[in-house]
Amino acid sequence: MSHKPYAKIMLDLQTIEKFAQDKIAYFRFKRFEDGNYLITNEYGKFLWLNEDNFKNFVLDKLDMSGPIYKELKEKLFILDKEYLGRAIRQYAQQKSFLKFGPSLHIVVVTLRCNHKCIYCHASAKTCEDKGYDMDMKTAKQTVDTIFKTTNDAIAIEFQGGEPLLNWPVIEFIIKYAKEKNKLENKNLVFRLVSNFSLLDEDKKNFLINEEVNFCTSLDGDEETHNFNRIYLEANSYQETVKWIKNINQAYDDKYHDKKRNYFSIGALITVTRKTLGNYQKVIDTYIDLGFRNISLRYLNPFGFAADTQKTIWYDPQEFIEFYKKSLDYILQKNIDGRIFYESQAVFHLRKILLNEEPNNLEMRSPCGAGIGQLAYNYNGDVYTCDEGRMIARMGDEMFKLGNIFTNNFEELINNDLCKSICSASCTDGLAGYNENVYKPYLGVCPIYNYSIHGNIFPAMKTSFRWQIDEAMIEYLFLKMKDKKILDIFTEWVKRSKPPIAK
């Protein structure tokens, strides 16, 4: 690897001594205001060095028997006879997900919805619109296509619209997939992403008996939730909370053994401008309802959200300040004895502390579009991911891979579009990423880049998404300098669910 980035080091150190290129491995660095340096390498390893240790490191003047040198060697910053073999094994382990095919299969059983969420990324149709439900023939062919994946793990996720508007197809897919799996013997799981307003006891009992995981949208306290998620027929917040409590009680009644730790209802929040000032109420709502975590997700420019800039959007710095205050508030809850974690932080921390690619497919390099997930529309059209399907709802079929009735599985995966998405989301060599100290922990979403810039390759410095992700990662590193916070982060990583998908 090139050592050209080190030219600046020589200037910073104001020395003419030879840089020890043959003794130290490729690394990236950033100097902070306190004079300390953060160094990272290609394998996600990191270390904080004070200025003297940093200078001695790059000039090969560290005591080889000292703890700093030993840690640098252990973390693959030192070139020795064991370096190459260890580096190859580490890199292969990090990228092991590339050995498998798509594991997450998003099935859109209907485009219709009974809510009018102001940020709806899916551009949902109304309940009265006809012709937007998946039929049984398409459902069967979708399952047959899903089982062609080379991955031993399959997660079928029902989305919409509001998927419960097409209950017969959900019921059919679950039964048919389970019957098919008696021969295929895959690690098969199901998830329902729903607003719960159309749930009843019979549907709930069927889903729980079939071990379907529930996930809903909960945007926080009642005021914030109902502002974002408009439901004319009832109080959306009250309906959602009612079923959250009902389902969790049903889990308690059914699973008295260790399975109860696995079956817990999930909830997602979409942060709008309304959320920024209500962050404490939002977090407290999640804690009061018994959730173990909250995922503070920023808006994406898909669907209706793209048309509501003045109402719900914010600039990157506004979100960054909101996130820092929210994370500090959550950390204080942990210090006070309530273990509760923030999921976006955990996605980054799994990379930072465990050197693994997380189950958040957008944060992988390359991302999971096409190679980690597929999205199946109600009519059999297949897209690289759910975001690609959302772009199609906006009138652009750029990310359509084909159709289950006209293309076999190999044709859906082995094509130029999938290869281009992989290339555009692989941070190795990407301008702006390759020289960034946080490069091992950053991810790229080509669909996001396309929606903003008309190009799947990133315009890094002007990217809303990149500015936020970089600031979040940097804040985590700064917080980790406190041993008490590092212990909390380590506990979060330990308690977060292991990935279902490979």
XYZ file of C-alpha atoms in Angstrom, residues 27-441:
415
model
C -2.335 3.380 8.711
C -4.500 6.498 8.794
C -4.397 9.163 11.456
C -6.038 12.294 12.829
C -4.603 14.775 15.304
C -7.044 16.202 17.844
C -6.986 19.523 19.647
C -5.571 17.968 22.816
C -2.492 16.882 20.855
C -3.377 13.179 20.820
C -3.511 11.121 17.642
C -6.076 8.523 16.640
C -4.603 5.921 14.291
C -6.574 3.245 12.430
C -5.719 0.591 9.886
C -7.347 -1.432 7.143
C -8.599 -4.049 9.588
C -10.550 -1.676 11.823
C -7.944 -1.708 14.601
C -7.331 1.597 16.375
C -5.138 3.159 19.022
C -4.798 6.544 20.726
C -1.224 7.862 20.914
C 0.088 10.993 22.550
C 2.349 13.197 20.468
C 5.633 11.723 21.712
C 4.490 8.145 21.186
C 3.163 9.028 17.738
C 6.478 10.539 16.693
C 8.427 7.596 18.051
C 6.032 5.202 16.314
C 6.497 6.662 12.814
C 10.266 6.995 13.350
C 10.629 3.456 14.765
C 11.968 4.703 18.089
C 9.525 2.972 20.418
C 10.845 0.570 23.005
C 10.164 -2.853 21.456
C 9.655 -4.371 24.897
C 7.236 -1.652 26.018
C 3.431 -1.921 26.197
C 2.777 0.623 23.396
C 4.901 -1.269 20.891
C 3.366 -4.604 21.900
C -0.154 -3.228 21.440
C 0.743 -1.753 18.053
C 2.126 -5.115 17.003
C -0.931 -6.991 18.261
C -3.204 -4.612 16.345
C -1.327 -5.024 13.045
C 0.397 -1.642 12.939
C 3.883 -3.192 12.941
C 5.415 -5.056 10.012
C 7.019 -8.289 11.132
C 7.304 -11.852 9.847
C 3.817 -12.710 11.180
C 2.106 -9.620 9.797
C 1.036 -10.840 6.357
C -0.553 -14.092 7.519
C -2.387 -12.406 10.390
C -3.562 -9.551 8.141
C -4.943 -11.944 5.528
C -6.865 -13.908 8.164
C -8.262 -10.747 9.734
C -9.392 -9.279 6.404
C -10.928 -12.587 5.303
C -12.864 -12.793 8.552
C -14.206 -9.253 8.178
C -15.359 -9.881 4.618
C -16.672 -13.414 5.218
C -20.216 -12.234 4.420
C -19.170 -12.109 0.765
C -19.191 -15.918 0.664
C -22.963 -16.027 1.015
C -25.910 -14.923 -1.097
C -28.783 -12.624 -0.087
C -30.254 -13.468 3.311
C -32.732 -10.608 3.822
C -35.750 -10.819 1.519
C -38.180 -7.918 1.777
C -41.596 -8.874 0.463
C -43.958 -5.994 -0.282
C -47.363 -7.646 -0.125
C -49.235 -4.383 -0.778
C -48.572 -0.750 -1.550
C -51.746 0.335 0.245
C -51.691 1.870 3.713
C -54.227 3.273 6.195
C -51.774 5.854 7.588
C -50.664 9.165 6.033
C -47.191 9.510 7.504
C -45.636 12.813 6.518
C -42.264 11.210 5.744
C -43.512 8.001 4.078
C -40.458 6.699 2.221
C -42.534 4.076 0.441
C -44.947 6.522 -1.274
C -47.848 4.358 -0.112
C -51.235 4.211 -1.841
C -54.539 4.729 -0.044
C -56.687 1.840 1.177
C -59.153 2.503 -1.628
C -56.599 2.141 -4.426
C -57.001 -1.109 -6.335
C -54.478 -3.313 -8.071
C -51.595 -2.873 -5.622
C -51.834 -6.155 -3.672
C -49.661 -9.217 -4.277
C -51.705 -12.187 -5.514
C -51.228 -15.841 -4.570
C -49.442 -16.772 -7.797
C -46.880 -14.017 -7.287
C -46.535 -14.929 -3.619
C -45.726 -18.549 -4.458
C -43.216 -17.596 -7.142
C -41.622 -15.096 -4.749
C -41.039 -17.799 -2.136
C -39.681 -20.175 -4.778
C -37.262 -17.455 -5.893
C -36.184 -16.657 -2.332
C -35.248 -20.278 -1.704
C -32.838 -20.179 -4.642
C -30.443 -18.112 -2.536
C -27.115 -19.740 -1.747
C -27.287 -18.445 1.814
C -28.223 -20.938 4.532
C -30.063 -18.147 6.378
C -33.310 -16.646 5.083
C -35.168 -13.767 6.711
C -38.488 -12.962 5.023
C -39.657 -9.498 6.023
C -43.212 -8.386 5.240
C -43.491 -4.723 4.349
C -45.814 -2.338 2.550
C -47.720 -0.086 2.611
C -49.368 -1.693 5.561
C -48.864 -5.442 5.023
C -51.855 -6.455 7.186
C -54.117 -5.087 4.446
C -53.179 -8.240 2.520
C -53.395 -10.773 5.340
C -54.226 -13.859 3.206
C -50.929 -13.543 1.331
C -48.920 -13.137 4.550
C -50.545 -16.263 5.952
C -49.931 -18.190 2.721
C -46.248 -17.192 2.453
C -45.525 -18.243 6.044
C -47.175 -21.636 5.606
C -45.755 -22.288 2.141
C -42.225 -21.226 3.082
C -42.250 -23.436 6.166
C -43.493 -26.398 4.143
C -40.829 -25.787 1.519
C -38.188 -25.490 4.212
C -38.816 -29.052 5.374
C -36.767 -30.075 2.343
C -34.449 -27.069 2.091
C -33.579 -26.965 5.802
C -32.629 -23.285 5.813
C -32.347 -21.108 8.916
C -35.726 -19.492 8.227
C -37.135 -16.520 10.140
C -40.015 -14.125 9.504
C -40.519 -10.482 10.397
C -43.647 -8.359 10.141
C -43.153 -4.595 9.857
C -46.552 -3.077 10.633
C -48.276 -0.119 12.269
C -50.441 -2.723 14.118
C -53.683 -0.786 13.591
C -55.254 -3.725 11.710
C -54.032 -6.388 14.102
C -56.533 -8.545 15.992
C -56.237 -11.444 18.441
C -56.531 -14.148 15.786
C -53.802 -12.643 13.601
C -51.585 -11.969 16.607
C -51.925 -15.536 17.894
C -51.172 -17.008 14.473
C -48.032 -14.873 14.103
C -46.773 -15.677 17.595
C -47.429 -19.398 17.160
C -45.487 -19.291 13.886
C -42.629 -17.480 15.692
C -42.876 -14.351 13.542
C -40.909 -11.384 14.848
C -42.869 -8.129 15.176
C -41.533 -4.697 14.320
C -43.409 -1.407 14.325
C -42.818 2.305 13.926
C -42.856 4.265 17.150
C -41.702 7.837 16.768
C -41.554 8.498 20.490
C -43.983 10.243 22.775
C -47.627 10.710 21.777
C -47.223 14.274 20.526
C -44.230 13.491 18.320
C -45.585 10.185 17.040
C -49.003 11.531 16.045
C -47.443 14.567 14.368
C -45.333 12.305 12.152
C -47.725 9.385 11.695
C -51.190 10.586 10.797
C -54.048 8.123 11.278
C -57.504 9.582 10.709
C -59.458 6.626 12.072
C -57.951 6.577 15.568
C -55.044 7.725 17.733
C -52.013 6.134 16.065
C -49.827 6.330 19.164
C -52.408 4.734 21.437
C -53.107 1.936 18.953
C -49.402 1.183 18.542
C -48.672 1.216 22.274
C -51.704 -0.972 22.995
C -50.394 -3.703 20.715
C -46.802 -3.348 21.898
C -47.968 -4.162 25.423
C -50.315 -6.898 24.192
C -47.647 -8.652 22.118
C -45.002 -8.456 24.827
C -47.443 -9.978 27.300
C -48.173 -12.762 24.813
C -44.425 -13.398 24.480
C -44.150 -13.617 28.267
C -47.047 -16.061 28.438
C -45.701 -18.313 25.682
C -41.940 -18.244 26.210
C -40.927 -18.835 29.792
C -37.566 -20.272 28.814
C -34.505 -18.736 27.197
C -36.419 -18.093 23.957
C -37.991 -15.053 25.613
C -34.690 -13.256 25.268
C -34.937 -13.713 21.511
C -38.586 -12.824 21.020
C -39.002 -9.150 21.824
C -40.925 -6.663 19.762
C -38.832 -4.224 17.743
C -39.590 -0.577 17.096
C -38.131 1.956 14.690
C -38.102 5.714 14.958
C -37.694 8.166 12.107
C -36.281 11.445 13.386
C -37.980 14.549 11.991
C -37.631 18.203 12.982
C -40.407 17.584 15.515
C -38.174 15.038 17.278
C -35.216 17.348 17.808
C -36.658 19.275 20.733
C -38.494 16.289 22.211
C -35.553 13.889 22.416
C -35.839 13.295 26.166
C -39.566 12.492 25.927
C -38.908 10.208 22.958
C -36.178 8.245 24.758
C -38.179 8.077 28.006
C -41.155 6.661 26.090
C -39.041 3.787 24.783
C -37.623 3.102 28.233
C -41.040 3.250 29.913
C -42.415 0.724 27.407
C -39.659 -1.728 28.264
C -37.573 -1.474 25.094
C -33.911 -2.379 25.351
C -32.828 0.079 22.687
C -33.760 2.922 20.365
C -32.510 3.517 16.827
C -32.163 7.243 16.097
C -32.430 7.111 12.307
C -32.174 10.245 10.211
C -34.487 10.929 7.289
C -33.821 9.600 3.800
C -34.797 11.537 0.665
C -37.214 8.887 -0.607
C -40.947 9.010 -1.183
C -43.052 11.690 0.482
C -40.093 12.761 2.653
C -38.458 14.301 -0.421
C -41.376 16.745 -0.763
C -41.544 17.970 2.842
C -38.226 19.748 3.273
C -39.576 22.766 5.158
C -41.832 20.764 7.471
C -39.721 17.916 8.785
C -36.116 18.225 7.557
C -33.001 19.551 9.300
C -29.434 20.240 8.281
C -26.633 17.823 9.212
C -25.355 19.934 12.104
C -28.822 20.091 13.676
C -29.082 16.308 13.621
C -25.522 15.887 14.921
C -26.254 18.124 17.920
C -29.510 16.252 18.532
C -27.686 12.927 18.374
C -24.945 14.009 20.782
C -27.480 15.252 23.324
C -29.539 12.071 22.922
C -26.510 9.808 23.318
C -25.385 11.702 26.421
C -28.885 11.376 27.877
C -28.920 7.623 27.180
C -25.436 7.202 28.647
C -26.539 8.946 31.823
C -29.432 6.487 32.089
C -26.865 3.675 31.890
C -24.649 5.298 34.510
C -27.732 5.521 36.735
C -28.248 1.764 36.339
C -30.680 1.398 33.399
C -29.061 -0.598 30.585
C -30.488 0.865 27.384
C -28.579 1.305 24.135
C -28.737 3.322 20.923
C -28.695 1.044 17.877
C -26.906 3.319 15.405
C -24.059 3.567 17.906
C -24.018 -0.216 18.295
C -23.772 -0.733 14.531
C -20.632 1.420 14.532
C -19.312 -0.094 17.762
C -19.519 -3.622 16.390
C -17.089 -2.493 13.707
C -14.890 -0.528 16.088
C -14.719 -2.975 18.998
C -15.284 -6.326 17.277
C -13.923 -5.648 13.771
C -17.033 -7.216 12.267
C -19.467 -6.071 9.597
C -22.806 -5.410 11.323
C -26.260 -6.615 10.359
C -27.024 -3.101 9.117
C -26.438 -3.801 5.432
C -26.031 -0.104 4.581
C -22.920 0.046 6.776
C -21.099 -2.803 5.066
C -18.373 -2.381 2.487
C -19.600 -3.266 -0.037
C -23.185 -2.678 1.063
C -25.820 -5.394 1.093
C -27.806 -4.215 -1.936
C -28.237 -7.224 -4.226
C -25.668 -9.376 -2.436
C -27.154 -9.230 1.080
C -30.775 -8.393 0.468
C -33.420 -8.242 -2.248
C -36.775 -6.490 -2.334
C -39.754 -8.131 -4.060
C -42.553 -5.810 -5.109
C -46.239 -6.785 -5.080
C -46.111 -7.446 -8.853
C -42.975 -9.613 -8.832
C -40.485 -6.898 -9.721
C -37.193 -7.370 -7.873
C -34.957 -4.539 -6.657
C -31.476 -4.335 -5.178
C -32.936 -3.343 -1.806
C -35.945 -1.625 -0.292
C -34.400 1.784 -0.990
C -34.104 0.830 -4.658
C -37.785 -0.101 -4.602
C -38.564 3.299 -3.031
C -36.754 5.063 -5.882
C -38.941 3.122 -8.303
C -42.036 4.433 -6.500
C -40.735 7.896 -7.375
C -40.788 6.985 -11.061
C -37.216 5.765 -11.642
C -36.562 2.054 -12.264
C -32.781 2.486 -12.039
C -32.411 -0.224 -9.373
C -34.752 -2.846 -10.767
C -33.001 -6.192 -11.267
C -35.810 -7.934 -13.094
C -39.009 -9.851 -12.416
C -39.534 -13.258 -10.794
C -41.626 -14.465 -13.759
C -39.114 -13.497 -16.446
C -35.720 -13.817 -14.727
C -34.176 -16.719 -12.846
C -32.234 -16.144 -9.636
C -28.829 -16.120 -11.313
C -30.000 -13.452 -13.774
C -31.289 -11.326 -10.896
C -27.938 -11.423 -9.092
C -25.258 -11.840 -11.753
C -25.712 -8.626 -13.713
C -24.013 -5.292 -14.295
C -26.310 -3.407 -11.918
C -25.369 -5.572 -8.932
C -21.694 -5.312 -9.830
C -21.929 -1.522 -10.152
C -23.619 -1.207 -6.747
C -20.861 -3.308 -5.171
C -18.192 -1.166 -6.789
C -19.856 2.086 -5.714
C -20.296 0.955 -2.106
C -16.863 -0.539 -1.536
C -14.977 2.114 0.433
C -11.575 0.777 -0.656
C -10.155 3.396 -3.000
C -13.180 5.720 -2.925
C -12.175 9.371 -3.089
C -12.613 11.021 0.284
C -12.983 7.713 2.097
C -9.613 6.123 1.464
C -7.679 8.835 3.321
C -10.234 9.264 6.122
C -9.234 7.963 9.559
C -12.762 6.566 10.004
C -12.765 4.744 6.682
C -12.881 1.228 8.262
C -16.167 2.106 9.977
